[in-house]
Amino acid sequence: MKKLLLSLVAVSAFAFSTQAQTEKGKIMVGGNVAFDTQKSDASGAKSNTNFQIVPSVGYFVADNFAVGTGIGYGYSKTSGTVSGTVTKMGNQNTAFVVSPFGRYYANLSESFKFFGQLSVPMAFGKDKEVNADGKVGAKTASTTEIGVALSPGFAFYPTKKIGIEFALNGLNYNNLRKEDGNGNKLKGAGYDEFSFGANFFSPKIGIQLHF
């Protein structure tokens, strides 16, 4: 009986410690950073750079389940290309990002948790032309991008209040709309995009503080 009682106490203590960061009423503050750059000489000098930083805050409305939002900044740039006598302009986009989310955690061990997150990322920005030398020119369009993303991830807790996260790209849908200076939709300039596992091995890295 004594051994059984000690075992139950140990299991209870383990369950409490693994859930302490994600129990109802807790707040998490943090965010993530994503960066990607590529360069190709296949059709002239071409390079692509993408960067996004999104601080976030969430509240645990139930044990292991949090809702919240991220607010941040997105940047992407594709240089123009030169092939023979043909020059094609590239594009730069800067955007204000808002991303409400819901997240559920599952305990793997005392220091590791798996989570799944459903978010609705929205980005409101502007496009500018970029020439083959990387010089940014005039504004060409206003952009509105709205998506839905279902992403898996893992959180490591070196302490009870700090979580280091690795979030992967999972299931994504994005709709991009571009408008000219008069608010008219630019034909052929937007898109609807659906993807699964794109850049699956290029995770977003984030840190969350739990209070």
XYZ file of C-alpha atoms in Angstrom:
211
model
C 0.000 0.000 0.000
C 2.819 2.396 0.873
C 4.540 1.760 -2.481
C 1.238 2.263 -4.306
C 0.642 5.546 -2.478
C 4.145 6.776 -3.308
C 3.634 5.806 -6.968
C 0.362 7.758 -7.134
C 2.031 10.795 -5.561
C 4.887 10.577 -8.067
C 2.500 10.341 -11.029
C 0.441 13.261 -9.707
C 3.555 15.377 -9.240
C 4.706 14.537 -12.778
C 1.310 15.440 -14.257
C 1.265 18.718 -12.363
C 4.810 19.673 -13.394
C 4.221 18.895 -17.081
C 0.995 20.884 -17.102
C 2.149 23.805 -14.942
C 3.028 25.997 -17.929
C -0.206 25.274 -19.802
C -2.922 25.107 -17.141
C -6.080 27.212 -17.231
C -5.525 30.895 -16.383
C -1.876 31.004 -17.476
C -0.592 33.611 -19.948
C 2.137 33.089 -22.532
C 4.051 35.898 -24.186
C 6.571 35.391 -26.946
C 6.633 35.018 -30.703
C 8.550 33.533 -33.612
C 11.006 34.527 -36.296
C 11.216 33.027 -39.795
C 13.983 33.726 -42.317
C 14.739 32.226 -45.715
C 17.047 33.291 -48.539
C 17.827 31.728 -51.920
C 20.015 32.704 -54.869
C 20.050 31.434 -58.438
C 21.915 32.314 -61.613
C 19.713 30.214 -63.889
C 18.087 33.251 -65.506
C 20.373 36.104 -64.668
C 21.179 37.228 -61.146
C 18.135 36.312 -59.085
C 17.733 36.221 -55.303
C 14.799 35.726 -52.950
C 14.688 36.831 -49.318
C 11.820 36.333 -46.875
C 11.702 37.510 -43.265
C 8.934 37.632 -40.679
C 8.837 38.462 -36.983
C 5.569 38.104 -35.075
C 5.397 38.742 -31.292
C 2.353 37.081 -29.723
C 0.315 36.760 -26.540
C -1.994 33.908 -25.553
C -4.312 33.000 -22.692
C -5.124 29.460 -21.527
C -8.920 29.258 -21.450
C -8.641 25.594 -20.385
C -5.838 23.230 -19.419
C -3.488 22.834 -22.408
C -5.668 25.018 -24.677
C -4.763 28.648 -25.423
C -6.159 31.358 -27.673
C -4.356 34.538 -28.636
C -2.964 36.651 -31.427
C 0.313 37.673 -32.972
C 1.095 41.128 -34.376
C 4.241 41.743 -36.376
C 6.079 42.551 -39.590
C 6.725 40.693 -42.830
C 9.284 41.398 -45.568
C 10.005 39.694 -48.887
C 12.213 40.703 -51.803
C 12.876 39.165 -55.209
C 15.488 40.833 -57.380
C 14.942 41.563 -61.037
C 16.589 39.443 -63.734
C 18.480 40.139 -66.942
C 18.522 37.575 -69.765
C 20.153 38.842 -72.958
C 18.371 42.093 -73.772
C 15.280 41.256 -71.679
C 14.990 42.770 -68.219
C 12.325 41.610 -65.814
C 11.582 43.634 -62.699
C 11.502 41.968 -59.295
C 9.350 42.794 -56.295
C 9.608 43.954 -52.685
C 6.745 43.597 -50.210
C 6.533 44.983 -46.694
C 3.482 44.154 -44.596
C 1.745 44.568 -41.242
C 0.895 41.074 -39.968
C -1.944 39.978 -37.652
C -2.358 36.299 -36.782
C -5.060 35.147 -34.306
C -4.623 31.528 -33.205
C -5.820 28.631 -31.115
C -3.318 26.093 -29.756
C -3.538 22.739 -27.977
C -0.655 21.115 -26.078
C -0.026 17.427 -25.352
C 2.573 16.384 -22.762
C 5.412 14.151 -23.991
C 7.638 14.412 -20.899
C 8.406 16.823 -18.103
C 10.391 19.080 -20.458
C 8.804 18.428 -23.862
C 5.339 19.112 -25.253
C 3.792 18.599 -28.663
C 1.331 21.224 -29.903
C -1.006 21.783 -32.796
C -1.946 25.321 -33.797
C -4.732 26.657 -36.003
C -4.165 30.257 -37.076
C -5.634 32.818 -39.472
C -2.646 34.887 -40.664
C -3.429 38.207 -42.333
C -0.935 40.583 -43.950
C -1.616 44.103 -45.226
C 1.223 45.618 -47.240
C 2.558 47.227 -50.386
C 4.607 46.107 -53.396
C 7.492 48.012 -54.963
C 9.549 47.282 -58.102
C 13.109 45.961 -57.723
C 15.646 46.050 -60.575
C 18.443 43.562 -61.337
C 20.854 45.538 -59.127
C 18.518 45.229 -56.154
C 17.459 48.885 -56.210
C 13.898 49.489 -54.980
C 11.676 51.674 -57.111
C 8.092 52.957 -57.114
C 5.087 51.403 -55.398
C 3.127 49.142 -57.740
C 0.269 47.799 -55.599
C -1.386 47.461 -52.211
C -1.622 43.855 -51.015
C -4.012 41.948 -48.770
C -3.220 38.341 -47.878
C -5.489 36.150 -45.753
C -4.853 32.512 -44.955
C -5.589 29.550 -42.736
C -2.757 27.426 -41.329
C -2.716 24.205 -39.322
C 0.788 23.707 -37.956
C 2.412 21.102 -35.680
C 5.309 21.880 -33.371
C 7.350 20.963 -30.314
C 8.137 22.990 -27.200
C 11.136 22.412 -24.936
C 11.050 23.810 -21.396
C 14.505 24.337 -19.859
C 12.662 26.026 -16.958
C 9.003 26.141 -15.885
C 8.537 29.634 -17.358
C 10.498 29.438 -20.624
C 9.483 27.446 -23.689
C 11.655 27.135 -26.825
C 9.507 26.203 -29.819
C 10.054 24.619 -33.217
C 6.955 25.007 -35.416
C 6.731 23.301 -38.817
C 4.740 24.270 -41.891
C 1.785 21.927 -42.110
C -1.478 22.517 -43.955
C -1.809 26.023 -45.450
C -4.230 28.027 -47.572
C -3.521 31.603 -48.701
C -5.425 34.144 -50.757
C -3.535 37.160 -52.081
C -5.274 40.220 -53.524
C -3.500 43.185 -55.132
C -4.980 46.614 -55.844
C -3.732 49.690 -57.679
C -3.660 53.227 -56.271
C -7.381 53.663 -56.986
C -8.436 50.522 -55.136
C -9.065 48.498 -58.295
C -8.141 44.815 -58.256
C -5.155 44.003 -60.459
C -6.075 41.129 -62.756
C -3.676 38.201 -62.724
C -1.658 39.689 -59.849
C -3.169 37.720 -56.940
C -3.555 34.027 -56.270
C -5.190 31.268 -54.244
C -2.599 28.843 -52.887
C -2.966 25.553 -51.058
C 0.060 23.687 -49.710
C 0.940 20.808 -47.425
C 4.376 20.354 -45.921
C 6.034 23.072 -48.030
C 9.509 23.758 -46.573
C 8.642 21.158 -43.930
C 12.231 21.037 -42.728
C 12.572 24.825 -42.387
C 10.948 25.368 -38.981
C 9.988 28.627 -37.355
C 11.831 29.136 -34.099
C 10.153 30.925 -31.203
C 10.345 31.556 -27.471
C 7.354 31.732 -25.130
C 7.330 33.006 -21.539
C 4.653 31.468 -19.316
C 3.131 33.352 -16.361
